[in-house]
mmCIF file of C-alpha atoms in Angstrom:
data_model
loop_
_atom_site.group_PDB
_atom_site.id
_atom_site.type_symbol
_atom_site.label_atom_id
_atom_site.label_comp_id
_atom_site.label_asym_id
_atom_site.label_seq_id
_atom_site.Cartn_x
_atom_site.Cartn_y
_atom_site.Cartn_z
ATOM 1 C CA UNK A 1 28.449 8.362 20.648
ATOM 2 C CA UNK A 2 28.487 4.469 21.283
ATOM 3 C CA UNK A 3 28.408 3.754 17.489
ATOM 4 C CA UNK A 4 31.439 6.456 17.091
ATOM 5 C CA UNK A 5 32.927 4.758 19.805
ATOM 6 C CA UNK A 6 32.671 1.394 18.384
ATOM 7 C CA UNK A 7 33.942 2.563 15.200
ATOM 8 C CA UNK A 8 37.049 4.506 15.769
ATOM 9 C CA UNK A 9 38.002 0.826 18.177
ATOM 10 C CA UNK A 10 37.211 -1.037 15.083
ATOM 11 C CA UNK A 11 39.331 1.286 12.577
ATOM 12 C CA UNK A 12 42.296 1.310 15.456
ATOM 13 C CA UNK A 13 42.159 -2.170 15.819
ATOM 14 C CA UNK A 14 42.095 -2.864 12.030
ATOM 15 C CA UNK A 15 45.196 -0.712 11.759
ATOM 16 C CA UNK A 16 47.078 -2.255 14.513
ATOM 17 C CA UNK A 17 46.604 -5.583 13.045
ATOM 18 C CA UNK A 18 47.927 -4.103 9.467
ATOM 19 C CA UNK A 19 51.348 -3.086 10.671
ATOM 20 C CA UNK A 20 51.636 -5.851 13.039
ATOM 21 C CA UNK A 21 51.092 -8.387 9.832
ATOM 22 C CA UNK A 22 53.309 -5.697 8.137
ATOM 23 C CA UNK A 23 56.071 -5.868 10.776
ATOM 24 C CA UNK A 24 56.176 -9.660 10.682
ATOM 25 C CA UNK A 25 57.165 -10.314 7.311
ATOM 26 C CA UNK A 26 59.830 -7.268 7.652
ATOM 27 C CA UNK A 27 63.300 -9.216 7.993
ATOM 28 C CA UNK A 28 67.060 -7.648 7.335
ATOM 29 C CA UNK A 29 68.016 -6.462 4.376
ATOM 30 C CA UNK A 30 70.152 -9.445 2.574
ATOM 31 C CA UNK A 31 68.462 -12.096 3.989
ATOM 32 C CA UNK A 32 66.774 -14.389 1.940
ATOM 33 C CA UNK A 33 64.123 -16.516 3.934
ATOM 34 C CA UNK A 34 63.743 -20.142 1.895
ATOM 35 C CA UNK A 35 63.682 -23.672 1.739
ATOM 36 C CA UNK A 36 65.808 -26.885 1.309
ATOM 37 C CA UNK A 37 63.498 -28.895 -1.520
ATOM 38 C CA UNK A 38 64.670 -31.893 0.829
ATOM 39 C CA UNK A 39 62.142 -30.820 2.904
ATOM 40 C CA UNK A 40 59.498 -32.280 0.853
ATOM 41 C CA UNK A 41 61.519 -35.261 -0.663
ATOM 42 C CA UNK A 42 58.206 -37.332 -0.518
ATOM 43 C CA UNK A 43 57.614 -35.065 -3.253
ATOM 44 C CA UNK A 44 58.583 -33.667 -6.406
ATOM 45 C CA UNK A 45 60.058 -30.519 -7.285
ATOM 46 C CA UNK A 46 57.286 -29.308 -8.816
ATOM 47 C CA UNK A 47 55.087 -30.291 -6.060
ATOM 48 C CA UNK A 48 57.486 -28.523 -3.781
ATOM 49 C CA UNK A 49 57.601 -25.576 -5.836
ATOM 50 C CA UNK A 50 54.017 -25.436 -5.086
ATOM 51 C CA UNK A 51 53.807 -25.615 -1.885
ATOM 52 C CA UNK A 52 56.025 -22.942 -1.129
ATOM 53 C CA UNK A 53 54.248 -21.025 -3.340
ATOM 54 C CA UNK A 54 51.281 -21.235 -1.455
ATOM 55 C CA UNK A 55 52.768 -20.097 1.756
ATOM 56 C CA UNK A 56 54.962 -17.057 -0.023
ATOM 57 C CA UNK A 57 58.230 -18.161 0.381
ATOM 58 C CA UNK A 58 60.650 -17.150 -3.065
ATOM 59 C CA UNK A 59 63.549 -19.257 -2.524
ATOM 60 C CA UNK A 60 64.523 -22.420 -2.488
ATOM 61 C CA UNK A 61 67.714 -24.673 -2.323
ATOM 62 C CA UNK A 62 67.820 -27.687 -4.721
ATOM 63 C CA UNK A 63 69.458 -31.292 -4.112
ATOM 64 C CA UNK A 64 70.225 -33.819 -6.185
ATOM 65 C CA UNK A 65 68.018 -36.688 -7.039
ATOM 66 C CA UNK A 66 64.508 -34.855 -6.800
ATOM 67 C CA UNK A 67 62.634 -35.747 -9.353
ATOM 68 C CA UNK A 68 61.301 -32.324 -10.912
ATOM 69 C CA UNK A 69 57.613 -33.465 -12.316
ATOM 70 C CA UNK A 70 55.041 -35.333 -10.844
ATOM 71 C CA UNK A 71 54.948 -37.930 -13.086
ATOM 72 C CA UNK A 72 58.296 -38.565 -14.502
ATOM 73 C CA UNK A 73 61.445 -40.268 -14.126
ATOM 74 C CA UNK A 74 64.174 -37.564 -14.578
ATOM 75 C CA UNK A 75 65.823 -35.959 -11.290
ATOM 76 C CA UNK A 76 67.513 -32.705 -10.448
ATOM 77 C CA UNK A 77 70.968 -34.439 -10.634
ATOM 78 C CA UNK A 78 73.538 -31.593 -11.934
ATOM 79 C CA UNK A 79 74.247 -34.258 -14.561
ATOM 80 C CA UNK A 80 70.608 -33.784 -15.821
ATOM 81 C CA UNK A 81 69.967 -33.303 -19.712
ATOM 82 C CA UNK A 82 69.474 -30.227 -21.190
ATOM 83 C CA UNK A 83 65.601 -30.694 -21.443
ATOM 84 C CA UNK A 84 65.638 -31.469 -17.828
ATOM 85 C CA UNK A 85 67.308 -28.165 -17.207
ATOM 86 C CA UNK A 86 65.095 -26.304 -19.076
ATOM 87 C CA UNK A 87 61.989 -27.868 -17.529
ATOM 88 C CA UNK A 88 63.568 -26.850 -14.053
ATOM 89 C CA UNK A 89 64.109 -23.431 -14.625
ATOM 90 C CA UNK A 90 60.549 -23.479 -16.390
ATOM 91 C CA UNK A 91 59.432 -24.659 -12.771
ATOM 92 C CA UNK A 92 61.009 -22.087 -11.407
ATOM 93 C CA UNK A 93 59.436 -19.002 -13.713
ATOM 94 C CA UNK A 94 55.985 -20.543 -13.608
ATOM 95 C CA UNK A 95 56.532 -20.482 -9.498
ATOM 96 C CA UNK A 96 57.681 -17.200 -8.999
ATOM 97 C CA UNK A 97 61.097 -18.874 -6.903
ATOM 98 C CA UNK A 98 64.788 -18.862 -7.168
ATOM 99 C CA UNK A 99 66.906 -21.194 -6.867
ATOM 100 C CA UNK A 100 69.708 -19.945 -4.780
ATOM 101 C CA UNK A 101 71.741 -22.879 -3.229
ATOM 102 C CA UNK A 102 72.183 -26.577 -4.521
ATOM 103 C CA UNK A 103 73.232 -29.472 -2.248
ATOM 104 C CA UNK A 104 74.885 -31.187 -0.562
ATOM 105 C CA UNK A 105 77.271 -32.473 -3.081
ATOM 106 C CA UNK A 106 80.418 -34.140 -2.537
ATOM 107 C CA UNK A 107 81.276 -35.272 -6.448
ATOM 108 C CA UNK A 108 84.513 -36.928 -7.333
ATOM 109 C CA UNK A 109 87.179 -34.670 -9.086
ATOM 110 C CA UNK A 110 85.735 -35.513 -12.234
ATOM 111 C CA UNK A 111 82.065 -34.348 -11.501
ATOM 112 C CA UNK A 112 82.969 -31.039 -9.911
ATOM 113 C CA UNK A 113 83.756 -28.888 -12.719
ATOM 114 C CA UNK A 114 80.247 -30.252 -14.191
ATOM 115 C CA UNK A 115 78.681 -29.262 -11.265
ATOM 116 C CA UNK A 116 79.901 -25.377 -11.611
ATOM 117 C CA UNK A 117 78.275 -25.539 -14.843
ATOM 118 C CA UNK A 118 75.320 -27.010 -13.940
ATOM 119 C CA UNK A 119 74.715 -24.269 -11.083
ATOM 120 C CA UNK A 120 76.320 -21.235 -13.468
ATOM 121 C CA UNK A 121 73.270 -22.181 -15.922
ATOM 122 C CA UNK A 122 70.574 -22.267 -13.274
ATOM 123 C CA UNK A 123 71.625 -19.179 -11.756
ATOM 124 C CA UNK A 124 72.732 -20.723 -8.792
ATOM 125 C CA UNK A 125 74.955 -18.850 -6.579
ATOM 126 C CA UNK A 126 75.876 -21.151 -3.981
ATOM 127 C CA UNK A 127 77.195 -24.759 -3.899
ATOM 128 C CA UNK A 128 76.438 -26.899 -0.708
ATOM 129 C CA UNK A 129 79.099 -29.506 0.193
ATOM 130 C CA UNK A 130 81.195 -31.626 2.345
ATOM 131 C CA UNK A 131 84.169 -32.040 -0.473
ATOM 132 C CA UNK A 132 87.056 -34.821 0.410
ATOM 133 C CA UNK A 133 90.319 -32.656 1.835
ATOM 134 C CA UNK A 134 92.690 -33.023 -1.526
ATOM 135 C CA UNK A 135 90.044 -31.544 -3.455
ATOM 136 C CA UNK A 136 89.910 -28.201 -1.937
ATOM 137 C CA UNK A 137 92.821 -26.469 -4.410
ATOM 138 C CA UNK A 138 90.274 -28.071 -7.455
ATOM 139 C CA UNK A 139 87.146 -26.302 -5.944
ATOM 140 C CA UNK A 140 88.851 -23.000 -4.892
ATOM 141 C CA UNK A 141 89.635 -22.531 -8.694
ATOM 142 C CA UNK A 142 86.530 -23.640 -10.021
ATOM 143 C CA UNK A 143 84.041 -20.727 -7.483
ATOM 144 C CA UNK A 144 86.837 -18.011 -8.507
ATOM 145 C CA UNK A 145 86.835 -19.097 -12.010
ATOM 146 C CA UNK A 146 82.625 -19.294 -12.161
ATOM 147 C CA UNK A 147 82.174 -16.420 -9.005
ATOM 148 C CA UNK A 148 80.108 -19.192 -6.960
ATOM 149 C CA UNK A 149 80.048 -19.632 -3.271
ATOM 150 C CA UNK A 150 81.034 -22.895 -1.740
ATOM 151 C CA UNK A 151 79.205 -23.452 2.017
ATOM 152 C CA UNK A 152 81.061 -26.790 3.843
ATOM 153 C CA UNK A 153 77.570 -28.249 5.414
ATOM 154 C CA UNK A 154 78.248 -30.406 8.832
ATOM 155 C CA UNK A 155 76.408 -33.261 9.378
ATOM 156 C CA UNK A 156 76.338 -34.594 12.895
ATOM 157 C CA UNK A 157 79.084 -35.773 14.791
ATOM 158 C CA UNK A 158 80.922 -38.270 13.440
ATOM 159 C CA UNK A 159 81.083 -36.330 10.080
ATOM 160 C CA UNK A 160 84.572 -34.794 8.993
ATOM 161 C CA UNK A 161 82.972 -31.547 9.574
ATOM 162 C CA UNK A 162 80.671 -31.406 12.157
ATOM 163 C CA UNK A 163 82.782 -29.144 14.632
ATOM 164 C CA UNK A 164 82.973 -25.750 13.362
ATOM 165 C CA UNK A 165 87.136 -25.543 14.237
ATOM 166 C CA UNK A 166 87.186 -27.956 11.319
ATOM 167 C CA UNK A 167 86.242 -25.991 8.108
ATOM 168 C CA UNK A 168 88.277 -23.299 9.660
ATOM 169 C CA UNK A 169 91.408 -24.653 9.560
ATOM 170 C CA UNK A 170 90.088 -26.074 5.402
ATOM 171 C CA UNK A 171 89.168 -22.461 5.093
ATOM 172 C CA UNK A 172 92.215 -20.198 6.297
ATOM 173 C CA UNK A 173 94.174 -18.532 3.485
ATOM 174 C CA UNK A 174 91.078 -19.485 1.013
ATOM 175 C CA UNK A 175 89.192 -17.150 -1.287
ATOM 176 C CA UNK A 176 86.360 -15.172 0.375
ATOM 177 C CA UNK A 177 83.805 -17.003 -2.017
ATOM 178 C CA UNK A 178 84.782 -20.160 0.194
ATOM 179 C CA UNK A 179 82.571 -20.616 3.881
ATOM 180 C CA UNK A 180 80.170 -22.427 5.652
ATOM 181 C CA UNK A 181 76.404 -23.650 5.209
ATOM 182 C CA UNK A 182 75.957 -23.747 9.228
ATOM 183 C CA UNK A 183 73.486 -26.562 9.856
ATOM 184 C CA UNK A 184 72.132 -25.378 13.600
ATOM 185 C CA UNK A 185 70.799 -28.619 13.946
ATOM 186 C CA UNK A 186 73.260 -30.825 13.906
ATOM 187 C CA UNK A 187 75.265 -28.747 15.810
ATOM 188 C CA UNK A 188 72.594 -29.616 18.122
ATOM 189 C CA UNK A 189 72.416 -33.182 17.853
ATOM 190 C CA UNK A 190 76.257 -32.910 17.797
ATOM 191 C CA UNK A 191 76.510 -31.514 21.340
ATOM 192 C CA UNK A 192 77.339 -27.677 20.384
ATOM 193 C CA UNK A 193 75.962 -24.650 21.083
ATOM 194 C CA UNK A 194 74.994 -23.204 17.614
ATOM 195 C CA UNK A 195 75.347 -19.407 18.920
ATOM 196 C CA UNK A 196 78.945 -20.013 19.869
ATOM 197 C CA UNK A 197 79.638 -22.306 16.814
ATOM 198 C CA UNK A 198 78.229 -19.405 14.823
ATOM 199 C CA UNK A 199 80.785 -16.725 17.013
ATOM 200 C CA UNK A 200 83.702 -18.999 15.587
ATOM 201 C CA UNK A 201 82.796 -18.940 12.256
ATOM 202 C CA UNK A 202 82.110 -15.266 11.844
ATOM 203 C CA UNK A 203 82.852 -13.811 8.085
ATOM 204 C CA UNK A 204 82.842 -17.501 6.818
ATOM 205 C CA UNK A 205 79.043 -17.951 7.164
ATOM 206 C CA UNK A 206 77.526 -18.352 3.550
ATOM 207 C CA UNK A 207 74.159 -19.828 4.562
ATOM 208 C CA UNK A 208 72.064 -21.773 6.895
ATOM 209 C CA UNK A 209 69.766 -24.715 7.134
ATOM 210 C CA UNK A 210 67.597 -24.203 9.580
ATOM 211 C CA UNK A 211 66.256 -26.523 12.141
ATOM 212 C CA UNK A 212 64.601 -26.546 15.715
ATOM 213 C CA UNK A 213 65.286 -29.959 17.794
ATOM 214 C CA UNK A 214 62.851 -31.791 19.738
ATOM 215 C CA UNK A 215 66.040 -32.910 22.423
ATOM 216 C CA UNK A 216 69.682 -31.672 22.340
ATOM 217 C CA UNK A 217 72.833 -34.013 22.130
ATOM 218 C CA UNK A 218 70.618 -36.919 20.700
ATOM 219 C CA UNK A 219 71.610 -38.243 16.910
ATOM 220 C CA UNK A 220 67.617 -38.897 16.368
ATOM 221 C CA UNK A 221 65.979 -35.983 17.924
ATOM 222 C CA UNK A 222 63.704 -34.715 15.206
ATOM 223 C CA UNK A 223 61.839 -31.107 13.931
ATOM 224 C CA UNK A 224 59.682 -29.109 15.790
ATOM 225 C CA UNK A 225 58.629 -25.464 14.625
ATOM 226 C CA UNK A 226 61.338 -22.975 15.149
ATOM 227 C CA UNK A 227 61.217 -21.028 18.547
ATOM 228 C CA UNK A 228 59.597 -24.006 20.351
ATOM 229 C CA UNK A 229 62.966 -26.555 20.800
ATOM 230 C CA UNK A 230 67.035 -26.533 21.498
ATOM 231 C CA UNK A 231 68.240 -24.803 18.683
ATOM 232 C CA UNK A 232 67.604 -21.167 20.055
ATOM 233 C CA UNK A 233 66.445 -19.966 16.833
ATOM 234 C CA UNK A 234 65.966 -16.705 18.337
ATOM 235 C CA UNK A 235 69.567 -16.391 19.542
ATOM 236 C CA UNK A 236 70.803 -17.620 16.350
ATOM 237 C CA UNK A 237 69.030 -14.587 14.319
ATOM 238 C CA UNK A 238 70.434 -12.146 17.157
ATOM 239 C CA UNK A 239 74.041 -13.336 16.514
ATOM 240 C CA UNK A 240 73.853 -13.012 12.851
ATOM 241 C CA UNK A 241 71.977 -9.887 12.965
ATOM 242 C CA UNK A 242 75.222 -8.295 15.296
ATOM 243 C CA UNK A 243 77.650 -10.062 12.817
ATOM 244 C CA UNK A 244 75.905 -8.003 9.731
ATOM 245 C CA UNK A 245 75.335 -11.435 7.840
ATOM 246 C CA UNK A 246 73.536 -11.563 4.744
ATOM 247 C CA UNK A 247 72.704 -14.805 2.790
ATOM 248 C CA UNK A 248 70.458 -17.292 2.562
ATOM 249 C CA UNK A 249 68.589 -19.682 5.255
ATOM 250 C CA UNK A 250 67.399 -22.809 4.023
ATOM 251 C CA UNK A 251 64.281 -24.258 6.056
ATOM 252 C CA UNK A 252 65.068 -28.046 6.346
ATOM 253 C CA UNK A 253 62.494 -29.501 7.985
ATOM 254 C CA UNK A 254 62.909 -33.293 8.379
ATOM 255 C CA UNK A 255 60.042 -34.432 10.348
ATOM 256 C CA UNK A 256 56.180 -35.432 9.667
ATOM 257 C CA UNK A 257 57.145 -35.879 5.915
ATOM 258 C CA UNK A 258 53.383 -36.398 4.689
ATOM 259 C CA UNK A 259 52.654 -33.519 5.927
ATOM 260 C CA UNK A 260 54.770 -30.673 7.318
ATOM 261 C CA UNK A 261 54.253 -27.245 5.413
ATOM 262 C CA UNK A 262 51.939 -26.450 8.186
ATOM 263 C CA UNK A 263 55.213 -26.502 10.304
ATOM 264 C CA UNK A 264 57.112 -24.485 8.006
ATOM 265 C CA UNK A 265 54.997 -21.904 7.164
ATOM 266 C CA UNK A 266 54.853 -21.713 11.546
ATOM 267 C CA UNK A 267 58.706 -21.726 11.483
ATOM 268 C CA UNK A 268 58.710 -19.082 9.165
ATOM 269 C CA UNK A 269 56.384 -17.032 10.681
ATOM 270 C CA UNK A 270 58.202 -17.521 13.725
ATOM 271 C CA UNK A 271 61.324 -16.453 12.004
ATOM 272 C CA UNK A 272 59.838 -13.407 10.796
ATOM 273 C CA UNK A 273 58.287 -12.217 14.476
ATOM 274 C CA UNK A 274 61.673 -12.469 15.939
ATOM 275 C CA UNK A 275 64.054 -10.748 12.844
ATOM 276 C CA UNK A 276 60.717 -7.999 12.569
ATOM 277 C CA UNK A 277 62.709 -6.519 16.116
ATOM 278 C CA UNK A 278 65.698 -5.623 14.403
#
């Protein structure tokens, strides 16, 4: 009877712990879970395409100026060459991640229709910027014409777009493929409340990077895993949950450079607990 005993707990335990690990990496449908490469900029892309590998994550969000092998020169400008291109997306493939987001870029007028075609060949769907206000007629035309996103990032307070009442007014009357890549940490550093800010910009929210701040209202507070700081992660993923959102979040972790996939594969799990209650 004892040994009966013992081994139905065993089985029951064993399946509790399946759907619980089960339930955790359940998120909403549309959401893509990911990371900023900028993350590990110590690093290069390939190296950061490993690393995520290692901890499951499928997405990632490029910038410009990685450089994309461990031992060479060439970057993942959206100028690059075509052999640079080709050893990106062949980076990519042998990683098992897209590339769904690139930025930020603010190019001149000159650079931006280069950048389109740069992200239209990689398969990247949204473009990450702060553009300069006369440029936004130039842009509009250019996602319609190529059918990709532009998110208006805010950096922190004093950047032209840190409050989100300012890419609102930019936005009004713009196409639908125009919104915002909400930064919930500088909000933070900034002051705001990144549940409310995200309230205001409701139906403009393309994507996310993703933070979790040591202090709140300070310029240099730094990362700490999600669910442990100011940011409210949790309250963030309720908000956009109730709004229906789907796109991408972008882990951006910019703290303990050396060394911090430990911390994002935390965040993430973290992430992952709190969206598995939906």
């Amino acid at each position: 009877m004892k040994a009966l005993f013992l081994r139905s707990l065993i089985l029951s335990l064993t399946a509790y712990l399946t759907l619980t690990a089960h339930a955790q990496q359940e998120i909403p449908s549309g959401w893509k879970l990911g990371s900023q490469a900028y993350t590990f900029r110590l690093f290069s892309l390939e190296e950061t395409l490993e690393k995520l590998n290692s901890i499951g994550v499928r997405y990632v969000e490029l910038y410009p100026g990685q450089k994309i092998t461990k031992t060479g020169d060439a970057t993942t400008h959206f100028a690059a060459s075509q052999e640079d291109k080709d050893k990106i997306k062949s980076l990519l493939a042998q990683y098992d991640i897209e590339a769904v987001a690139y930025g930020v870029a603010s190019p001149s007028d000159e650079e931006w229709p280069d950048l389109f075609a740069f992200a239209k060949e990689m398969g990247i769907g949204i473009l990450t910027t702060e553009p300069r206000p006369n440029q936004f007629d130039l842009i509009e035309k250019l996602a319609v014409e190529h059918q990709i996103k532009i998110a208006l990032h805010n950096h922190p307070l004093p950047s032209m777009y840190w409050h989100p009442e300012v890419p609102l007014r930019f936005l009004e009357g713009r196409s639908e493929l125009m919104g915002v890549c909400a930064d919930i940490g500088h909000w933070v550093r900034s002051g705001l409340d990144p549940v409310a800010s995200l309230r205001k910009l409701e139906g403009r929210i393309i994507s996310l990077h993703m933070k979790d701040l040591n202090k709140a209202g300070v310029r240099d507070a730094h990362d700490i895993p999600w669910g442990t700081g100011n940011c409210n992660v949790a309250g963030v993923l309720h908000e956009l949950n109730r709004q229906g959102f789907e796109g991408v979040f972008s882990a951006e972790y910019e703290h303990n450079w050396e060394n911090n996939l430990p911390e994002v594969k935390e965040s993430m799990d973290y992430f992952k607990r709190v969206a598995a209650q939906f």
